[in-house]
Coordinates of C-alpha atoms in Angstrom, one line a residue:
X271 CA 3.9 -14.3 -21.8
X272 CA 5.6 -10.7 -22.8
X273 CA 8.6 -10.6 -26.0
X274 CA 11.3 -8.6 -25.3
X275 CA 11.8 -5.3 -27.0
X276 CA 14.7 -3.3 -27.7
X277 CA 13.4 0.2 -27.6
X278 CA 14.9 1.9 -24.4
X279 CA 13.1 5.3 -22.8
X280 CA 16.5 6.7 -21.8
X281 CA 14.6 9.1 -19.0
X282 CA 13.9 5.3 -17.3
X283 CA 17.6 5.1 -15.8
X284 CA 17.3 8.8 -14.3
X285 CA 13.7 8.2 -12.9
X286 CA 14.1 5.3 -11.3
X287 CA 18.1 4.4 -10.6
X288 CA 18.2 4.6 -6.9
X289 CA 14.7 2.2 -6.9
X290 CA 15.8 -0.6 -9.2
X291 CA 18.5 -3.3 -9.3
X292 CA 18.3 -3.4 -13.2
X293 CA 18.0 -0.3 -14.4
X294 CA 18.1 0.3 -18.2
X295 CA 15.2 1.5 -19.7
X296 CA 11.7 0.7 -20.5
X297 CA 9.9 -0.4 -23.0
X298 CA 8.5 3.1 -24.9
X299 CA 7.0 1.2 -28.1
X300 CA 3.5 3.1 -28.1
X301 CA 2.4 0.4 -31.2
X302 CA 1.0 -1.6 -28.2
X303 CA 1.0 -5.6 -27.7
X304 CA 0.0 -8.5 -30.2
X305 CA -2.3 -11.6 -30.0
X306 CA 0.3 -13.9 -31.0
X307 CA -0.5 -16.0 -27.4
X308 CA -3.6 -16.2 -27.2
X309 CA -3.6 -19.0 -24.7
X310 CA -1.9 -18.1 -22.0
X311 CA -1.1 -15.5 -19.4
X312 CA 1.6 -14.7 -17.0
X313 CA 0.3 -12.4 -13.7
X314 CA 2.1 -11.0 -10.8
X315 CA 0.3 -11.1 -7.8
X316 CA 0.9 -8.9 -4.8
X317 CA 0.9 -10.5 -1.3
X318 CA -2.5 -9.3 0.1
X319 CA -3.5 -12.4 2.7
X320 CA -1.3 -13.3 5.4
X321 CA 1.2 -14.7 3.6
X322 CA 1.8 -16.3 0.0
X323 CA 0.3 -19.5 0.1
X324 CA -3.3 -18.2 1.5
X325 CA -2.7 -15.8 -1.5
X326 CA -2.4 -18.7 -4.1
X327 CA -5.3 -21.0 -2.5
X328 CA -7.3 -17.7 -2.8
X329 CA -6.5 -16.7 -6.4
X330 CA -6.4 -20.4 -8.0
X331 CA -9.7 -21.2 -8.1
X332 CA -10.4 -17.8 -9.4
X333 CA -7.8 -18.6 -12.6
X334 CA -9.5 -21.5 -13.2
X335 CA -12.5 -20.0 -13.2
X336 CA -11.3 -17.4 -15.6
X337 CA -9.7 -20.4 -17.4
X338 CA -13.1 -22.4 -18.2
X339 CA -14.9 -19.8 -19.2
X340 CA -12.0 -18.1 -21.9
X341 CA -9.4 -20.6 -22.5
X342 CA -6.5 -18.7 -21.5
X343 CA -4.9 -20.5 -18.9
X344 CA -3.5 -17.9 -16.1
X345 CA 0.5 -18.5 -14.8
X346 CA 0.4 -16.8 -10.9
X347 CA 3.2 -15.7 -9.3
X348 CA 2.3 -14.3 -6.0
X349 CA 5.3 -11.4 -5.3
X350 CA 6.5 -10.2 -1.7
X351 CA 5.7 -7.1 -1.5
X352 CA 10.0 -6.9 -0.1
X353 CA 10.5 -7.8 -3.3
X354 CA 8.0 -6.3 -5.7
X355 CA 8.6 -2.9 -6.6
X356 CA 12.4 -4.0 -7.7
X357 CA 11.0 -6.6 -9.6
X358 CA 8.6 -4.6 -11.5
X359 CA 11.2 -1.9 -12.2
X360 CA 13.3 -4.3 -13.4
X361 CA 11.1 -6.0 -15.7
X362 CA 10.4 -2.4 -17.2
X363 CA 14.0 -2.6 -17.7
X364 CA 14.7 -5.7 -19.2
X365 CA 11.1 -5.9 -21.7
X366 CA 11.1 -9.3 -19.3
X367 CA 7.8 -9.7 -17.2
X368 CA 4.3 -10.6 -16.6
X369 CA 1.6 -9.6 -19.3
X370 CA -0.6 -8.3 -16.0
X371 CA 0.6 -7.5 -12.5
X372 CA -0.2 -6.1 -9.5
X373 CA 1.2 -2.7 -8.4
X374 CA 0.8 -0.1 -5.2
X375 CA -1.2 2.6 -6.3
X376 CA 1.5 5.1 -4.6
X377 CA 3.2 3.3 -7.5
X378 CA 1.4 4.6 -10.5
X379 CA 2.9 7.7 -11.5
X380 CA 7.0 6.3 -11.6
X381 CA 5.7 3.3 -13.7
X382 CA 3.8 5.6 -16.1
X383 CA 7.1 7.3 -16.8
X384 CA 8.2 4.4 -17.8
X385 CA 6.2 4.0 -20.9
X386 CA 6.2 0.1 -20.1
X387 CA 2.2 -0.2 -18.9
X388 CA -0.9 0.2 -21.3
X389 CA -2.5 3.5 -20.7
X390 CA -5.9 3.3 -19.8
X391 CA -7.8 5.0 -22.4
X392 CA -11.2 5.3 -22.9
X393 CA -11.3 2.1 -25.4
X394 CA -10.0 0.1 -23.1
X395 CA -11.8 1.3 -20.5
X396 CA -15.1 -0.3 -22.5
X397 CA -13.3 -2.8 -22.7
X398 CA -13.9 -3.5 -18.9
X399 CA -17.2 -2.1 -18.9
X400 CA -16.5 1.8 -18.7
X401 CA -14.7 4.1 -16.2
X402 CA -17.3 4.9 -15.0
X403 CA -17.5 1.7 -13.1
X404 CA -15.3 2.5 -10.6
X405 CA -14.8 5.1 -7.7
X406 CA -13.0 8.4 -8.8
X407 CA -10.4 8.8 -5.8
X408 CA -9.3 5.3 -6.2
X409 CA -8.8 6.4 -10.9
X410 CA -7.4 9.4 -9.1
X411 CA -4.8 7.1 -8.1
X412 CA -4.2 5.0 -10.7
X413 CA -1.3 8.0 -12.3
X414 CA -0.2 11.7 -13.0
X415 CA -3.0 13.9 -13.2
X416 CA -4.1 15.0 -16.7
X417 CA -2.8 11.7 -18.5
X418 CA -4.6 8.5 -19.2
X419 CA -5.1 6.4 -16.1
X420 CA -2.0 3.3 -16.1
X421 CA -4.1 1.2 -13.9
X422 CA -7.3 0.0 -13.3
X423 CA -8.3 0.0 -9.3
X424 CA -8.5 -3.7 -7.5
X425 CA -8.4 -3.3 -4.0
X426 CA -9.3 0.1 -2.0
X427 CA -7.8 0.6 1.4
X428 CA -7.0 3.0 3.5
X429 CA -5.2 3.1 7.8
X430 CA -7.2 2.3 10.4
X431 CA -5.8 1.9 14.4
X432 CA -6.6 -1.7 15.3
X433 CA -6.9 -2.4 19.1
X434 CA -6.6 -5.1 20.8
X435 CA -9.9 -5.1 23.7
X436 CA -8.2 -7.3 25.5
X437 CA -5.4 -5.7 26.3
X438 CA -7.6 -2.4 27.0
X439 CA -9.7 -4.1 29.5
X440 CA -7.1 -5.0 31.1
X441 CA -5.2 -1.4 31.5
X442 CA -8.7 -0.6 32.4
X443 CA -8.3 1.6 28.5
X444 CA -12.3 2.7 28.2
X445 CA -11.7 3.6 24.0
X446 CA -9.4 4.2 21.6
X447 CA -7.2 6.6 21.4
X448 CA -8.1 10.0 19.3
X449 CA -5.2 12.2 19.0
X450 CA -1.8 11.8 18.9
X451 CA -1.4 13.1 22.5
X452 CA -4.2 10.6 23.5
X453 CA -1.9 7.6 22.0
X454 CA 0.9 8.5 24.2
X455 CA -1.1 8.8 27.0
X456 CA -2.5 5.4 26.4
X457 CA 0.4 4.1 25.0
X458 CA 2.6 4.5 28.9
X459 CA -0.4 2.9 30.2
X460 CA -0.5 0.1 28.0
X461 CA 3.5 -0.6 27.6
X462 CA 5.0 -2.8 30.6
X463 CA 5.7 -6.4 31.8
X464 CA 7.3 -6.8 28.2
X465 CA 4.2 -5.9 26.3
X466 CA 3.8 -2.7 24.4
X467 CA 1.4 -0.1 23.3
X468 CA 2.2 -0.3 19.0
X469 CA 3.6 -2.0 16.4
X470 CA 5.1 -1.0 13.7
X471 CA 7.2 -2.1 10.4
X472 CA 10.5 0.3 10.9
X473 CA 12.4 -1.6 8.1
X474 CA 9.5 -1.3 6.1
X475 CA 10.0 1.1 3.7
X476 CA 6.8 1.7 2.4
X477 CA 4.6 1.7 5.9
X478 CA 7.3 4.2 7.2
X479 CA 6.4 6.3 4.2
X480 CA 2.6 6.2 4.6
X481 CA 3.0 7.0 8.3
X482 CA 5.2 9.9 7.7
X483 CA 3.4 10.9 4.7
X484 CA -0.2 11.5 6.6
X485 CA 2.1 12.9 10.0
X486 CA 3.2 15.5 7.0
X487 CA 0.0 17.1 6.4
X488 CA -0.9 16.8 9.8
X489 CA 1.4 19.5 10.3
X490 CA 0.9 21.3 7.5
X491 CA 3.8 20.4 4.9
X492 CA 4.2 18.3 1.8
X493 CA 7.0 16.6 0.7
X494 CA 6.4 18.1 -2.8
X495 CA 6.1 21.3 -3.8
X496 CA 3.5 22.8 -6.7
X497 CA 5.7 22.1 -9.4
X498 CA 7.0 18.7 -8.2
X499 CA 10.4 19.4 -6.2
X500 CA 11.5 17.5 -3.3
X501 CA 11.1 19.8 0.2
X502 CA 12.0 16.9 2.1
X503 CA 13.7 18.7 4.9
X504 CA 11.1 21.5 5.7
X505 CA 10.9 22.2 9.4
X506 CA 6.9 20.8 9.2
X507 CA 8.2 17.6 7.7
X508 CA 11.2 17.0 10.2
X509 CA 9.1 17.3 12.9
X510 CA 6.7 14.8 10.6
X511 CA 9.3 12.6 10.8
X512 CA 10.6 13.1 14.8
X513 CA 7.5 12.6 15.7
X514 CA 7.2 8.9 14.2
X515 CA 9.9 7.9 15.2
X516 CA 10.0 9.7 18.6
X517 CA 6.5 6.9 19.9
X518 CA 9.8 4.6 20.0
X519 CA 12.7 7.0 21.0
X520 CA 11.1 9.3 23.2
X521 CA 7.6 8.0 24.0
X522 CA 9.1 4.3 24.4
X523 CA 5.4 2.7 23.4
X524 CA 6.7 1.1 20.0
X525 CA 9.0 -2.1 20.7
X526 CA 12.6 -1.3 20.2
X527 CA 12.9 -4.3 18.0
X528 CA 10.0 -3.1 15.7
X529 CA 12.6 -0.9 14.1
X530 CA 13.7 -5.1 12.3
X531 CA 10.4 -5.3 11.4
X532 CA 9.5 -5.6 7.8
X533 CA 7.2 -8.3 6.5
X534 CA 4.3 -8.2 8.4
X535 CA 5.3 -9.1 12.2
X536 CA 3.5 -6.4 13.7
X537 CA 0.4 -8.0 12.9
X538 CA 1.2 -11.3 14.4
X539 CA 2.6 -9.6 17.5
X540 CA -1.2 -7.8 17.8
X541 CA -3.1 -11.5 17.2
X542 CA -0.4 -12.8 20.4
X543 CA -1.3 -10.3 22.7
X544 CA 2.2 -8.5 22.4
X545 CA 1.6 -5.7 21.3
X546 CA -2.2 -3.6 22.0
X547 CA -1.6 -1.2 18.9
X548 CA -1.1 -0.9 15.2
X549 CA -1.5 1.5 12.3
X550 CA -3.1 -0.9 9.3
X551 CA -4.9 -1.1 6.6
X552 CA -7.5 -3.8 5.9
X553 CA -6.1 -6.3 8.6
X554 CA -9.4 -8.5 9.4
X555 CA -8.1 -11.4 7.7
X556 CA -4.6 -11.5 9.0
X557 CA -5.8 -11.6 12.2
X558 CA -8.2 -14.2 11.8
X559 CA -5.5 -16.4 10.2
X560 CA -3.1 -15.8 12.9
X561 CA -6.2 -17.4 15.7
X562 CA -8.6 -13.9 16.8
X563 CA -11.7 -13.8 16.2
X564 CA -14.4 -11.4 15.7
X565 CA -14.6 -8.8 18.6
X566 CA -11.3 -9.7 19.9
X567 CA -9.9 -6.1 18.2
X568 CA -11.9 -3.2 17.8
X569 CA -11.3 -0.2 14.5
X570 CA -11.2 3.5 14.9
X571 CA -9.7 6.1 12.6
X572 CA -6.1 6.8 12.7
X573 CA -5.3 9.8 15.2
X574 CA -5.0 13.0 14.5
X575 CA -4.0 16.7 16.2
X576 CA -5.1 17.1 19.6
X577 CA -8.6 19.1 19.1
X578 CA -9.2 17.6 15.6
X579 CA -11.2 15.2 14.0
X580 CA -10.7 12.9 10.7
X581 CA -11.4 15.0 7.6
X582 CA -9.0 17.6 4.7
X583 CA -6.2 19.0 5.7
X584 CA -4.5 18.6 8.8
X585 CA -6.9 16.5 9.9
X586 CA -5.6 13.6 7.0
X587 CA -5.4 10.5 8.7
X588 CA -4.5 8.1 5.7
X589 CA -3.4 8.1 2.7
X590 CA -5.8 6.8 -0.4
X591 CA -3.9 2.9 0.2
X592 CA -4.9 0.5 -2.7
X593 CA -3.8 -2.1 -5.3
X594 CA -4.2 -1.6 -8.8
X595 CA -3.7 -3.9 -11.7
X596 CA -1.9 -2.9 -14.8
X597 CA -1.1 -4.2 -18.0
X598 CA 2.4 -4.5 -20.2
X599 CA 2.1 -2.2 -23.3
X600 CA 3.8 -5.4 -25.0
X601 CA 1.7 -8.2 -23.7
X602 CA 1.7 -11.1 -26.8
X603 CA -2.3 -11.4 -25.5
X604 CA -3.8 -8.4 -25.9
X605 CA -7.0 -9.4 -25.6
X606 CA -6.6 -12.2 -23.0
X607 CA -4.7 -9.6 -20.8
X608 CA -8.1 -7.1 -21.4
X609 CA -10.5 -9.9 -20.4
X610 CA -8.8 -10.6 -17.3
X611 CA -8.7 -7.5 -15.8
X612 CA -12.6 -7.5 -17.0
X613 CA -13.2 -10.6 -15.1
X614 CA -10.7 -9.7 -11.8
X615 CA -12.8 -5.9 -11.8
X616 CA -16.4 -7.7 -12.2
X617 CA -19.2 -7.6 -9.9
X618 CA -18.6 -11.1 -8.5
X619 CA -14.6 -11.1 -8.8
X620 CA -14.4 -7.5 -6.4
X621 CA -16.9 -8.9 -4.2
X622 CA -14.9 -12.2 -3.3
X623 CA -11.8 -11.3 -3.1
X624 CA -12.4 -8.1 -1.7
X625 CA -14.2 -10.0 1.3
X626 CA -11.5 -12.5 1.2
X627 CA -8.7 -9.7 1.6
X628 CA -10.8 -7.4 3.9
X629 CA -10.9 -4.0 1.6
X630 CA -13.0 -2.0 0.1
X631 CA -14.0 -2.9 -4.0
X632 CA -13.3 0.2 -6.4
X633 CA -15.9 -1.0 -8.8
X634 CA -19.0 1.0 -6.9
X635 CA -21.8 -1.7 -7.2
X636 CA -19.8 -4.4 -5.4
X637 CA -19.9 -2.0 -2.7
X638 CA -23.4 -2.5 -2.1
X639 CA -22.9 -5.7 -0.8
X640 CA -23.0 -5.9 2.9
X641 CA -20.3 -7.6 2.9
X642 CA -18.8 -4.5 3.0
X643 CA -21.0 -2.7 6.4
X644 CA -19.1 -4.2 8.9
X645 CA -17.4 -2.1 11.7
X646 CA -13.7 -3.0 10.4
X647 CA -14.3 -1.5 6.9
X648 CA -17.3 0.8 7.7
X649 CA -14.2 3.0 8.9
X650 CA -12.2 1.7 6.2
X651 CA -14.8 3.5 3.5
X652 CA -15.2 6.4 6.0
X653 CA -12.0 7.4 5.9
X654 CA -11.3 7.1 2.2
X655 CA -14.6 9.0 1.8
X656 CA -13.5 11.8 4.1
X657 CA -10.3 11.7 5.7
X658 CA -7.3 10.0 2.7
X659 CA -5.5 11.9 0.7
X660 CA -3.6 10.6 -2.2
X661 CA 0.3 10.2 -1.7
X662 CA 2.3 12.5 -4.3
X663 CA 1.0 11.8 -8.2
X664 CA 4.6 12.6 -9.7
X665 CA 7.8 10.5 -11.5
X666 CA 9.5 10.4 -8.9
X667 CA 7.1 8.7 -6.1
X668 CA 8.5 5.2 -5.9
X669 CA 12.5 7.1 -5.3
X670 CA 10.9 9.3 -2.9
X671 CA 9.9 6.0 -1.2
X672 CA 13.2 4.9 -1.3
X673 CA 14.9 7.7 -0.2
X674 CA 12.8 9.3 2.6
X675 CA 12.2 5.2 3.9
X676 CA 15.0 4.9 4.1
X677 CA 16.0 7.9 6.4
X678 CA 12.8 7.0 8.6
X679 CA 14.5 3.1 9.0
X680 CA 17.9 4.3 9.8
X681 CA 16.4 6.5 12.4
X682 CA 14.4 3.9 13.7
X683 CA 17.9 2.0 14.0
X684 CA 19.4 4.8 15.9
X685 CA 16.6 4.8 18.4
X686 CA 16.7 0.8 19.0
X687 CA 19.9 1.0 19.6
X688 CA 19.9 3.9 22.0
X689 CA 21.1 6.7 19.9
X690 CA 19.8 9.9 20.0
X691 CA 17.2 10.9 17.7
X692 CA 17.4 15.1 17.2
X693 CA 15.8 17.6 14.8
X694 CA 19.0 18.3 13.7
X695 CA 19.7 14.2 12.9
X696 CA 16.5 13.8 11.9
X697 CA 17.0 16.8 8.8
X698 CA 20.6 15.7 8.5
X699 CA 18.9 12.4 7.4
X700 CA 16.2 14.3 5.4
X701 CA 18.8 16.5 3.5
X702 CA 20.7 13.7 2.5
X703 CA 17.6 11.9 1.3
X704 CA 16.7 15.2 -0.5
X705 CA 20.1 14.8 -2.2
X706 CA 19.5 11.9 -3.4
X707 CA 16.2 12.7 -5.9
X708 CA 19.0 15.1 -7.4
X709 CA 21.5 13.3 -8.3

């Protein structure tokens, strides 16, 4: 397990104060860890399956396999997404945390700035088989440009539009919507008799950010300028956020109750036939866990503006999604941590785990397995290759998720309560979020 170090980076307080429940500084010790506890590791895994119990069942035999091969016992904790970022930030501040952990790839630059994570330089990459094994776009979402990555890609994903084939047939709809105009038209045909067209996780800050980031790109906007300064409340960003919330407030194709969703409830609604569509990353395994069978759902690219087709710029239709694996710099089992990352990114484990979770391996050779040629994963792979863009790789990214994500959450709450969502109210929320970034 990691030892506590007294060294503190003062920058952590200002950088992460709005995102962490406890903030006082992360380890800035550049000397690295040690190997004083060579027989054990602690590992915080993210919740990739339908629930924590399913993740434990998936990972336990693999960790046992690693122990049999190396003699190193891995103590596993699967941390819910609602807790993971704050748990990590508290660990960087206190010096008490795991040896190895999963992080959302969008957090890489923020966590990199704390100085608490092991930089993946040429030597460390060589210890796990070399940087060239990984898809370069996945490496690009592992830290700030010009710096050694703060983590290694583990699972790659993008967003897709999943639709319930039975509900589409019953409504006489032949194909999924390819543009947002079509989404509204189709959605209003589907939203009746207690059923709704589109599911959303209105209280899930990360999910909200992912959706409005894409819409911002489609409006030709950005949440940060070239110098890395926040530009949250520009007219185009206001339009983008309003467009998303209006799917509930004006277009009436998202159920008001979805404003409170933050634990994947929209996936269960989809599986139970209450909702006809969801915008999600790698959802197939969750649908199966909720009782759906292959063929019950279809997969299509996320809609783009009228007249467009998925691509770059205003035709971006996903963020580059994924999970990275990081090592705390002051681990007391550095050799074991590197061995564990090498094991988890081996072709064998990449094929098994990404197949289980319905994600795409960021390791090139593992992608050749036929398991990744399904309809679902073909859409995800094509999106990652042609029409996905990384979220801003700036040190303040986690603050951005908290500030703007909270703004979107509050706007959904207004919509659900019947309060008006106007251009002025959206701008006010985004201006407040931007002001929080400078405090």
